[in-house]
JSON list of C-alpha atoms in Angstrom, two decimals:
[
{"chain": "A", "resi": 971, "resn": "MET", "atom": "CA", "xyz": [19.23, 19.72, -7.37]},
{"chain": "A", "resi": 972, "resn": "GLU", "atom": "CA", "xyz": [19.93, 19.09, -3.72]},
{"chain": "A", "resi": 973, "resn": "LEU", "atom": "CA", "xyz": [18.76, 21.16, -0.77]},
{"chain": "A", "resi": 974, "resn": "ARG", "atom": "CA", "xyz": [20.38, 20.92, 2.62]},
{"chain": "A", "resi": 975, "resn": "GLY", "atom": "CA", "xyz": [19.25, 22.09, 6.03]},
{"chain": "A", "resi": 976, "resn": "PRO", "atom": "CA", "xyz": [21.87, 23.15, 8.72]},
{"chain": "A", "resi": 977, "resn": "LEU", "atom": "CA", "xyz": [23.52, 19.59, 9.60]},
{"chain": "A", "resi": 978, "resn": "SER", "atom": "CA", "xyz": [19.97, 18.23, 9.68]},
{"chain": "A", "resi": 979, "resn": "TRP", "atom": "CA", "xyz": [18.27, 17.28, 6.52]},
{"chain": "A", "resi": 980, "resn": "ARG", "atom": "CA", "xyz": [18.77, 16.66, 2.76]},
{"chain": "A", "resi": 981, "resn": "ILE", "atom": "CA", "xyz": [16.38, 16.44, -0.13]},
{"chain": "A", "resi": 982, "resn": "GLY", "atom": "CA", "xyz": [17.96, 15.65, -3.45]},
{"chain": "A", "resi": 983, "resn": "VAL", "atom": "CA", "xyz": [15.56, 16.12, -6.49]},
{"chain": "A", "resi": 984, "resn": "ARG", "atom": "CA", "xyz": [16.80, 14.43, -9.59]},
{"chain": "A", "resi": 985, "resn": "ARG", "atom": "CA", "xyz": [15.01, 15.90, -12.64]},
{"chain": "A", "resi": 986, "resn": "TRP", "atom": "CA", "xyz": [16.09, 14.85, -16.07]},
{"chain": "A", "resi": 987, "resn": "ASP", "atom": "CA", "xyz": [17.90, 11.62, -15.01]},
{"chain": "A", "resi": 988, "resn": "TYR", "atom": "CA", "xyz": [19.51, 10.35, -18.30]},
{"chain": "A", "resi": 989, "resn": "LEU", "atom": "CA", "xyz": [19.04, 6.65, -17.80]},
{"chain": "A", "resi": 990, "resn": "VAL", "atom": "CA", "xyz": [15.58, 6.86, -16.13]},
{"chain": "A", "resi": 991, "resn": "ASP", "atom": "CA", "xyz": [14.08, 9.23, -18.68]},
{"chain": "A", "resi": 992, "resn": "CYS", "atom": "CA", "xyz": [15.48, 7.30, -21.57]},
{"chain": "A", "resi": 993, "resn": "ALA", "atom": "CA", "xyz": [14.40, 3.92, -20.10]},
{"chain": "A", "resi": 994, "resn": "LEU", "atom": "CA", "xyz": [10.87, 5.38, -20.19]},
{"chain": "A", "resi": 995, "resn": "TRP", "atom": "CA", "xyz": [11.31, 6.60, -23.81]},
{"chain": "A", "resi": 996, "resn": "ILE", "atom": "CA", "xyz": [12.49, 3.13, -25.00]},
{"chain": "A", "resi": 997, "resn": "ARG", "atom": "CA", "xyz": [9.36, 1.59, -23.24]},
{"chain": "A", "resi": 998, "resn": "ALA", "atom": "CA", "xyz": [7.11, 4.02, -25.07]},
{"chain": "A", "resi": 999, "resn": "SER", "atom": "CA", "xyz": [8.71, 3.81, -28.46]},
{"chain": "A", "resi": 1000, "resn": "GLU", "atom": "CA", "xyz": [8.97, 0.10, -28.57]},
{"chain": "A", "resi": 1001, "resn": "ARG", "atom": "CA", "xyz": [5.33, -0.26, -27.08]},
{"chain": "A", "resi": 1002, "resn": "ILE", "atom": "CA", "xyz": [6.82, -2.69, -24.42]},
{"chain": "A", "resi": 1003, "resn": "GLU", "atom": "CA", "xyz": [4.05, -4.34, -22.41]},
{"chain": "A", "resi": 1004, "resn": "VAL", "atom": "CA", "xyz": [5.56, -4.41, -18.84]},
{"chain": "A", "resi": 1005, "resn": "PRO", "atom": "CA", "xyz": [4.25, -6.72, -15.96]},
{"chain": "A", "resi": 1006, "resn": "ALA", "atom": "CA", "xyz": [2.47, -4.88, -13.26]},
{"chain": "A", "resi": 1007, "resn": "HIS", "atom": "CA", "xyz": [4.74, -3.59, -10.55]},
{"chain": "A", "resi": 1008, "resn": "ARG", "atom": "CA", "xyz": [4.34, -1.09, -7.84]},
{"chain": "A", "resi": 1009, "resn": "LEU", "atom": "CA", "xyz": [7.31, 0.97, -9.19]},
{"chain": "A", "resi": 1010, "resn": "VAL", "atom": "CA", "xyz": [6.25, 0.94, -12.82]},
{"chain": "A", "resi": 1011, "resn": "PRO", "atom": "CA", "xyz": [4.85, 4.49, -13.76]},
{"chain": "A", "resi": 1012, "resn": "GLY", "atom": "CA", "xyz": [2.15, 5.31, -16.30]},
{"chain": "A", "resi": 1013, "resn": "PRO", "atom": "CA", "xyz": [2.90, 6.03, -19.78]},
{"chain": "A", "resi": 1014, "resn": "LEU", "atom": "CA", "xyz": [5.61, 8.56, -20.98]},
{"chain": "A", "resi": 1015, "resn": "ASP", "atom": "CA", "xyz": [4.30, 12.17, -21.23]},
{"chain": "A", "resi": 1016, "resn": "LEU", "atom": "CA", "xyz": [4.87, 12.36, -24.90]},
{"chain": "A", "resi": 1017, "resn": "ASP", "atom": "CA", "xyz": [2.39, 13.46, -27.64]},
{"chain": "A", "resi": 1018, "resn": "GLU", "atom": "CA", "xyz": [3.31, 10.68, -30.11]},
{"chain": "A", "resi": 1019, "resn": "PRO", "atom": "CA", "xyz": [5.96, 8.21, -29.45]},
{"chain": "A", "resi": 1020, "resn": "PRO", "atom": "CA", "xyz": [8.25, 7.19, -32.46]},
{"chain": "A", "resi": 1021, "resn": "ALA", "atom": "CA", "xyz": [7.45, 4.08, -34.42]},
{"chain": "A", "resi": 1022, "resn": "PRO", "atom": "CA", "xyz": [8.76, 0.87, -32.87]},
{"chain": "A", "resi": 1023, "resn": "SER", "atom": "CA", "xyz": [11.89, -0.63, -34.53]},
{"chain": "A", "resi": 1024, "resn": "ARG", "atom": "CA", "xyz": [10.82, -4.06, -33.97]},
{"chain": "A", "resi": 1025, "resn": "PRO", "atom": "CA", "xyz": [7.55, -6.17, -33.90]},
{"chain": "A", "resi": 1026, "resn": "LEU", "atom": "CA", "xyz": [5.61, -5.74, -30.75]},
{"chain": "A", "resi": 1027, "resn": "GLY", "atom": "CA", "xyz": [6.68, -8.37, -28.21]},
{"chain": "A", "resi": 1028, "resn": "PHE", "atom": "CA", "xyz": [10.28, -8.40, -29.43]},
{"chain": "A", "resi": 1029, "resn": "VAL", "atom": "CA", "xyz": [11.40, -7.16, -26.09]},
{"chain": "A", "resi": 1030, "resn": "PRO", "atom": "CA", "xyz": [10.09, -9.08, -23.26]},
{"chain": "A", "resi": 1031, "resn": "GLY", "atom": "CA", "xyz": [8.35, -6.73, -20.67]},
{"chain": "A", "resi": 1032, "resn": "THR", "atom": "CA", "xyz": [10.20, -8.65, -17.93]},
{"chain": "A", "resi": 1033, "resn": "GLU", "atom": "CA", "xyz": [13.57, -7.54, -19.58]},
{"chain": "A", "resi": 1034, "resn": "TRP", "atom": "CA", "xyz": [12.51, -3.87, -19.33]},
{"chain": "A", "resi": 1035, "resn": "LEU", "atom": "CA", "xyz": [11.11, -4.27, -15.86]},
{"chain": "A", "resi": 1036, "resn": "GLY", "atom": "CA", "xyz": [14.47, -5.87, -14.66]},
{"chain": "A", "resi": 1037, "resn": "TRP", "atom": "CA", "xyz": [16.33, -2.95, -16.32]},
{"chain": "A", "resi": 1038, "resn": "TRP", "atom": "CA", "xyz": [13.92, -0.24, -14.75]},
{"chain": "A", "resi": 1039, "resn": "LEU", "atom": "CA", "xyz": [14.45, -1.73, -11.14]},
{"chain": "A", "resi": 1040, "resn": "SER", "atom": "CA", "xyz": [18.03, -1.68, -11.44]},
{"chain": "A", "resi": 1041, "resn": "LEU", "atom": "CA", "xyz": [17.76, 2.01, -12.30]},
{"chain": "A", "resi": 1042, "resn": "VAL", "atom": "CA", "xyz": [15.20, 3.14, -9.54]},
{"chain": "A", "resi": 1043, "resn": "ASP", "atom": "CA", "xyz": [15.69, 0.50, -6.74]},
{"chain": "A", "resi": 1044, "resn": "PRO", "atom": "CA", "xyz": [19.36, -0.41, -7.02]},
{"chain": "A", "resi": 1045, "resn": "ALA", "atom": "CA", "xyz": [19.59, -1.44, -3.39]},
{"chain": "A", "resi": 1046, "resn": "GLY", "atom": "CA", "xyz": [16.48, -3.62, -3.36]},
{"chain": "A", "resi": 1047, "resn": "GLN", "atom": "CA", "xyz": [15.98, -4.94, -7.03]},
{"chain": "A", "resi": 1048, "resn": "ARG", "atom": "CA", "xyz": [19.34, -5.00, -8.73]},
{"chain": "A", "resi": 1049, "resn": "THR", "atom": "CA", "xyz": [19.83, -7.93, -10.82]},
{"chain": "A", "resi": 1050, "resn": "ARG", "atom": "CA", "xyz": [23.54, -8.98, -10.71]},
{"chain": "A", "resi": 1051, "resn": "PRO", "atom": "CA", "xyz": [24.98, -9.70, -14.20]},
{"chain": "A", "resi": 1052, "resn": "ARG", "atom": "CA", "xyz": [26.40, -13.44, -14.18]},
{"chain": "A", "resi": 1053, "resn": "ALA", "atom": "CA", "xyz": [30.10, -13.80, -14.64]},
{"chain": "A", "resi": 1054, "resn": "ASP", "atom": "CA", "xyz": [29.67, -15.24, -18.08]},
{"chain": "A", "resi": 1055, "resn": "LEU", "atom": "CA", "xyz": [27.70, -12.21, -19.43]},
{"chain": "A", "resi": 1056, "resn": "GLU", "atom": "CA", "xyz": [29.72, -9.77, -21.46]},
{"chain": "A", "resi": 1057, "resn": "PRO", "atom": "CA", "xyz": [28.96, -5.95, -20.58]},
{"chain": "A", "resi": 1058, "resn": "ALA", "atom": "CA", "xyz": [26.60, -4.32, -23.22]},
{"chain": "A", "resi": 1059, "resn": "ASP", "atom": "CA", "xyz": [29.38, -1.97, -24.15]},
{"chain": "A", "resi": 1060, "resn": "ASP", "atom": "CA", "xyz": [27.33, -0.48, -27.08]},
{"chain": "A", "resi": 1061, "resn": "THR", "atom": "CA", "xyz": [24.80, 0.80, -24.62]},
{"chain": "A", "resi": 1062, "resn": "PRO", "atom": "CA", "xyz": [24.87, 3.83, -22.07]},
{"chain": "A", "resi": 1063, "resn": "ASP", "atom": "CA", "xyz": [24.35, 1.22, -19.14]},
{"chain": "A", "resi": 1064, "resn": "PRO", "atom": "CA", "xyz": [26.77, -1.73, -19.90]},
{"chain": "A", "resi": 1065, "resn": "LEU", "atom": "CA", "xyz": [26.36, -3.69, -16.80]},
{"chain": "A", "resi": 1066, "resn": "GLY", "atom": "CA", "xyz": [22.65, -2.84, -16.23]},
{"chain": "A", "resi": 1067, "resn": "LEU", "atom": "CA", "xyz": [21.76, -4.17, -19.80]},
{"chain": "A", "resi": 1068, "resn": "ALA", "atom": "CA", "xyz": [24.12, -7.20, -19.81]},
{"chain": "A", "resi": 1069, "resn": "PRO", "atom": "CA", "xyz": [21.46, -9.79, -18.47]},
{"chain": "A", "resi": 1070, "resn": "TRP", "atom": "CA", "xyz": [18.72, -8.69, -21.12]},
{"chain": "A", "resi": 1071, "resn": "PRO", "atom": "CA", "xyz": [19.86, -9.47, -24.69]},
{"chain": "A", "resi": 1072, "resn": "ALA", "atom": "CA", "xyz": [16.74, -8.42, -26.56]},
{"chain": "A", "resi": 1073, "resn": "LEU", "atom": "CA", "xyz": [16.41, -5.17, -24.73]},
{"chain": "A", "resi": 1074, "resn": "ARG", "atom": "CA", "xyz": [20.11, -4.53, -25.00]},
{"chain": "A", "resi": 1075, "resn": "ARG", "atom": "CA", "xyz": [19.87, -4.69, -28.85]},
{"chain": "A", "resi": 1076, "resn": "VAL", "atom": "CA", "xyz": [17.00, -2.40, -29.00]},
{"chain": "A", "resi": 1077, "resn": "VAL", "atom": "CA", "xyz": [18.56, 0.16, -26.63]},
{"chain": "A", "resi": 1078, "resn": "ALA", "atom": "CA", "xyz": [21.82, 0.03, -28.51]},
{"chain": "A", "resi": 1079, "resn": "GLU", "atom": "CA", "xyz": [19.95, 0.84, -31.81]},
{"chain": "A", "resi": 1080, "resn": "ARG", "atom": "CA", "xyz": [17.52, 3.52, -30.39]},
{"chain": "A", "resi": 1081, "resn": "TRP", "atom": "CA", "xyz": [19.91, 5.25, -27.98]},
{"chain": "A", "resi": 1082, "resn": "PRO", "atom": "CA", "xyz": [20.74, 8.08, -30.24]},
{"chain": "A", "resi": 1083, "resn": "GLU", "atom": "CA", "xyz": [17.03, 9.00, -30.62]},
{"chain": "A", "resi": 1084, "resn": "ALA", "atom": "CA", "xyz": [16.44, 8.58, -26.94]},
{"chain": "A", "resi": 1085, "resn": "ARG", "atom": "CA", "xyz": [19.48, 10.78, -26.17]},
{"chain": "A", "resi": 1086, "resn": "ASP", "atom": "CA", "xyz": [18.32, 13.62, -28.65]},
{"chain": "A", "resi": 1087, "resn": "TRP", "atom": "CA", "xyz": [14.81, 13.65, -27.10]},
{"chain": "A", "resi": 1088, "resn": "HIS", "atom": "CA", "xyz": [16.20, 13.82, -23.68]},
{"chain": "A", "resi": 1089, "resn": "ALA", "atom": "CA", "xyz": [18.50, 16.55, -24.44]},
{"chain": "A", "resi": 1090, "resn": "ALA", "atom": "CA", "xyz": [15.71, 18.61, -26.21]},
{"chain": "A", "resi": 1091, "resn": "ARG", "atom": "CA", "xyz": [13.46, 17.92, -23.17]},
{"chain": "A", "resi": 1092, "resn": "GLN", "atom": "CA", "xyz": [16.18, 19.14, -20.69]},
{"chain": "A", "resi": 1093, "resn": "ARG", "atom": "CA", "xyz": [16.81, 22.40, -22.79]},
{"chain": "A", "resi": 1094, "resn": "ASP", "atom": "CA", "xyz": [13.12, 23.15, -22.67]},
{"chain": "A", "resi": 1095, "resn": "GLY", "atom": "CA", "xyz": [12.75, 22.35, -19.02]},
{"chain": "A", "resi": 1096, "resn": "LEU", "atom": "CA", "xyz": [15.65, 24.57, -17.98]},
{"chain": "A", "resi": 1097, "resn": "ASP", "atom": "CA", "xyz": [14.06, 27.51, -19.96]},
{"chain": "A", "resi": 1098, "resn": "ARG", "atom": "CA", "xyz": [10.86, 26.96, -18.08]},
{"chain": "A", "resi": 1099, "resn": "TYR", "atom": "CA", "xyz": [11.99, 25.98, -14.64]},
{"chain": "A", "resi": 1100, "resn": "GLY", "atom": "CA", "xyz": [15.63, 27.02, -14.20]},
{"chain": "A", "resi": 1101, "resn": "PRO", "atom": "CA", "xyz": [18.10, 24.97, -12.46]},
{"chain": "A", "resi": 1102, "resn": "GLY", "atom": "CA", "xyz": [15.79, 24.45, -9.33]},
{"chain": "A", "resi": 1103, "resn": "ASN", "atom": "CA", "xyz": [13.18, 26.12, -7.31]},
{"chain": "A", "resi": 1104, "resn": "ALA", "atom": "CA", "xyz": [12.95, 27.21, -3.73]},
{"chain": "A", "resi": 1105, "resn": "ALA", "atom": "CA", "xyz": [9.44, 25.41, -2.99]},
{"chain": "A", "resi": 1106, "resn": "THR", "atom": "CA", "xyz": [11.16, 22.44, -1.22]},
{"chain": "A", "resi": 1107, "resn": "ASN", "atom": "CA", "xyz": [13.25, 24.53, 1.02]},
{"chain": "A", "resi": 1108, "resn": "ASN", "atom": "CA", "xyz": [10.35, 26.69, 1.94]},
{"chain": "A", "resi": 1109, "resn": "VAL", "atom": "CA", "xyz": [8.13, 23.91, 2.87]},
{"chain": "A", "resi": 1110, "resn": "VAL", "atom": "CA", "xyz": [10.73, 22.48, 5.22]},
{"chain": "A", "resi": 1111, "resn": "ARG", "atom": "CA", "xyz": [11.02, 26.04, 6.90]},
{"chain": "A", "resi": 1112, "resn": "GLN", "atom": "CA", "xyz": [7.37, 26.22, 7.21]},
{"chain": "A", "resi": 1113, "resn": "VAL", "atom": "CA", "xyz": [7.22, 22.79, 9.00]},
{"chain": "A", "resi": 1114, "resn": "GLU", "atom": "CA", "xyz": [9.90, 23.89, 11.37]},
{"chain": "A", "resi": 1115, "resn": "GLN", "atom": "CA", "xyz": [8.09, 27.05, 12.16]},
{"chain": "A", "resi": 1116, "resn": "SER", "atom": "CA", "xyz": [4.94, 25.20, 12.78]},
{"chain": "A", "resi": 1117, "resn": "LEU", "atom": "CA", "xyz": [6.60, 22.80, 15.08]},
{"chain": "A", "resi": 1118, "resn": "GLY", "atom": "CA", "xyz": [8.54, 25.47, 16.95]},
{"chain": "A", "resi": 1119, "resn": "ARG", "atom": "CA", "xyz": [11.88, 23.57, 16.44]},
{"chain": "A", "resi": 1120, "resn": "SER", "atom": "CA", "xyz": [14.42, 22.19, 13.93]},
{"chain": "A", "resi": 1121, "resn": "ILE", "atom": "CA", "xyz": [13.39, 18.99, 12.24]},
{"chain": "A", "resi": 1122, "resn": "ARG", "atom": "CA", "xyz": [15.19, 15.65, 13.02]},
{"chain": "A", "resi": 1123, "resn": "PRO", "atom": "CA", "xyz": [17.89, 14.77, 10.49]},
{"chain": "A", "resi": 1124, "resn": "PHE", "atom": "CA", "xyz": [16.66, 12.94, 7.37]},
{"chain": "A", "resi": 1125, "resn": "SER", "atom": "CA", "xyz": [17.78, 12.14, 3.83]},
{"chain": "A", "resi": 1126, "resn": "VAL", "atom": "CA", "xyz": [15.32, 11.88, 0.89]},
{"chain": "A", "resi": 1127, "resn": "GLU", "atom": "CA", "xyz": [15.82, 11.48, -2.78]},
{"chain": "A", "resi": 1128, "resn": "ILE", "atom": "CA", "xyz": [13.13, 12.36, -5.14]},
{"chain": "A", "resi": 1129, "resn": "VAL", "atom": "CA", "xyz": [13.38, 10.95, -8.68]},
{"chain": "A", "resi": 1130, "resn": "LEU", "atom": "CA", "xyz": [11.20, 13.00, -11.12]},
{"chain": "A", "resi": 1131, "resn": "LEU", "atom": "CA", "xyz": [9.54, 11.08, -13.96]},
{"chain": "A", "resi": 1132, "resn": "PRO", "atom": "CA", "xyz": [8.18, 12.47, -17.18]},
{"chain": "A", "resi": 1133, "resn": "VAL", "atom": "CA", "xyz": [5.16, 10.39, -17.21]},
{"chain": "A", "resi": 1134, "resn": "ARG", "atom": "CA", "xyz": [1.27, 10.84, -17.48]},
{"chain": "A", "resi": 1135, "resn": "ASP", "atom": "CA", "xyz": [0.04, 9.87, -13.93]},
{"chain": "A", "resi": 1136, "resn": "ASP", "atom": "CA", "xyz": [-0.20, 11.38, -10.67]},
{"chain": "A", "resi": 1137, "resn": "VAL", "atom": "CA", "xyz": [0.92, 8.59, -8.43]},
{"chain": "A", "resi": 1138, "resn": "ILE", "atom": "CA", "xyz": [3.78, 9.09, -6.13]},
{"chain": "A", "resi": 1139, "resn": "ARG", "atom": "CA", "xyz": [5.64, 5.72, -5.68]},
{"chain": "A", "resi": 1140, "resn": "ARG", "atom": "CA", "xyz": [7.73, 5.08, -2.52]},
{"chain": "A", "resi": 1141, "resn": "VAL", "atom": "CA", "xyz": [10.89, 2.95, -3.31]},
{"chain": "A", "resi": 1142, "resn": "ASP", "atom": "CA", "xyz": [11.98, 2.89, 0.19]},
{"chain": "A", "resi": 1143, "resn": "HIS", "atom": "CA", "xyz": [12.02, 5.21, 3.23]},
{"chain": "A", "resi": 1144, "resn": "GLU", "atom": "CA", "xyz": [14.63, 7.27, 1.46]},
{"chain": "A", "resi": 1145, "resn": "ARG", "atom": "CA", "xyz": [13.60, 7.34, -2.14]},
{"chain": "A", "resi": 1146, "resn": "TYR", "atom": "CA", "xyz": [10.35, 8.39, -4.07]},
{"chain": "A", "resi": 1147, "resn": "LEU", "atom": "CA", "xyz": [9.41, 8.45, -7.69]},
{"chain": "A", "resi": 1148, "resn": "VAL", "atom": "CA", "xyz": [7.39, 11.51, -8.43]},
{"chain": "A", "resi": 1149, "resn": "PRO", "atom": "CA", "xyz": [5.56, 12.50, -11.68]},
{"chain": "A", "resi": 1150, "resn": "GLU", "atom": "CA", "xyz": [6.92, 15.87, -12.93]},
{"chain": "A", "resi": 1151, "resn": "ARG", "atom": "CA", "xyz": [3.23, 16.97, -13.34]},
{"chain": "A", "resi": 1152, "resn": "VAL", "atom": "CA", "xyz": [2.86, 16.43, -9.42]},
{"chain": "A", "resi": 1153, "resn": "HIS", "atom": "CA", "xyz": [6.21, 18.19, -8.67]},
{"chain": "A", "resi": 1154, "resn": "ASP", "atom": "CA", "xyz": [5.27, 21.15, -10.78]},
{"chain": "A", "resi": 1155, "resn": "SER", "atom": "CA", "xyz": [1.90, 21.41, -9.16]},
{"chain": "A", "resi": 1156, "resn": "ALA", "atom": "CA", "xyz": [0.36, 22.77, -5.96]},
{"chain": "A", "resi": 1157, "resn": "ARG", "atom": "CA", "xyz": [-0.04, 19.23, -4.81]},
{"chain": "A", "resi": 1158, "resn": "TRP", "atom": "CA", "xyz": [3.78, 18.99, -4.30]},
{"chain": "A", "resi": 1159, "resn": "SER", "atom": "CA", "xyz": [4.02, 21.27, -1.34]},
{"chain": "A", "resi": 1160, "resn": "VAL", "atom": "CA", "xyz": [1.11, 19.50, 0.29]},
{"chain": "A", "resi": 1161, "resn": "TRP", "atom": "CA", "xyz": [2.60, 16.04, -0.23]},
{"chain": "A", "resi": 1162, "resn": "LEU", "atom": "CA", "xyz": [6.09, 17.27, 0.77]},
{"chain": "A", "resi": 1163, "resn": "ARG", "atom": "CA", "xyz": [4.85, 18.91, 4.04]},
{"chain": "A", "resi": 1164, "resn": "GLY", "atom": "CA", "xyz": [3.13, 15.51, 4.91]},
{"chain": "A", "resi": 1165, "resn": "LEU", "atom": "CA", "xyz": [6.29, 13.66, 4.30]},
{"chain": "A", "resi": 1166, "resn": "VAL", "atom": "CA", "xyz": [8.45, 16.15, 6.35]},
{"chain": "A", "resi": 1167, "resn": "LEU", "atom": "CA", "xyz": [6.02, 16.20, 9.29]},
{"chain": "A", "resi": 1168, "resn": "ARG", "atom": "CA", "xyz": [6.14, 12.25, 9.20]},
{"chain": "A", "resi": 1169, "resn": "ILE", "atom": "CA", "xyz": [9.98, 11.84, 9.04]},
{"chain": "A", "resi": 1170, "resn": "GLY", "atom": "CA", "xyz": [11.16, 15.14, 10.49]}
]
């Protein structure tokens, strides 16, 4: 969903991002221990993840972290595949997974399950939330009214994550990783108002 003001602002909200959601599902299902990083969120919001397909530790956490950063911070963290690496054609992210062979094998094998989980989650979410909501637009209008002027031009992308934590992670000045549970709560309007006041 993308909301725009009259030539001045843009807020894109990405809910149900296919690769982002499924990367989180792979991490949960394979019990991958990922090194601490400011952009790695809490656990997937799932009652019971499926059983792992490999022994614990088969996928190095550094491989998953590299893939994750390539998805959520492509400008700052993307690992460029070497020329001698073949694309991971049997995966949904052939270039992104090429540098990480252990993860690539697991993703290729588990992708049908991840895809089915994602599709069911999206269907359920559309039934509950619809294609979007007006809360974001209303916040921007309220800020403009309180300032007595139009806000300055800005562009922000919000990537919603189905995780069990409440931490909003700033990727850069234009992109934020926001847990769905925060976005769908009263806290969202408070946080967004502060952001718009700061940048608009």
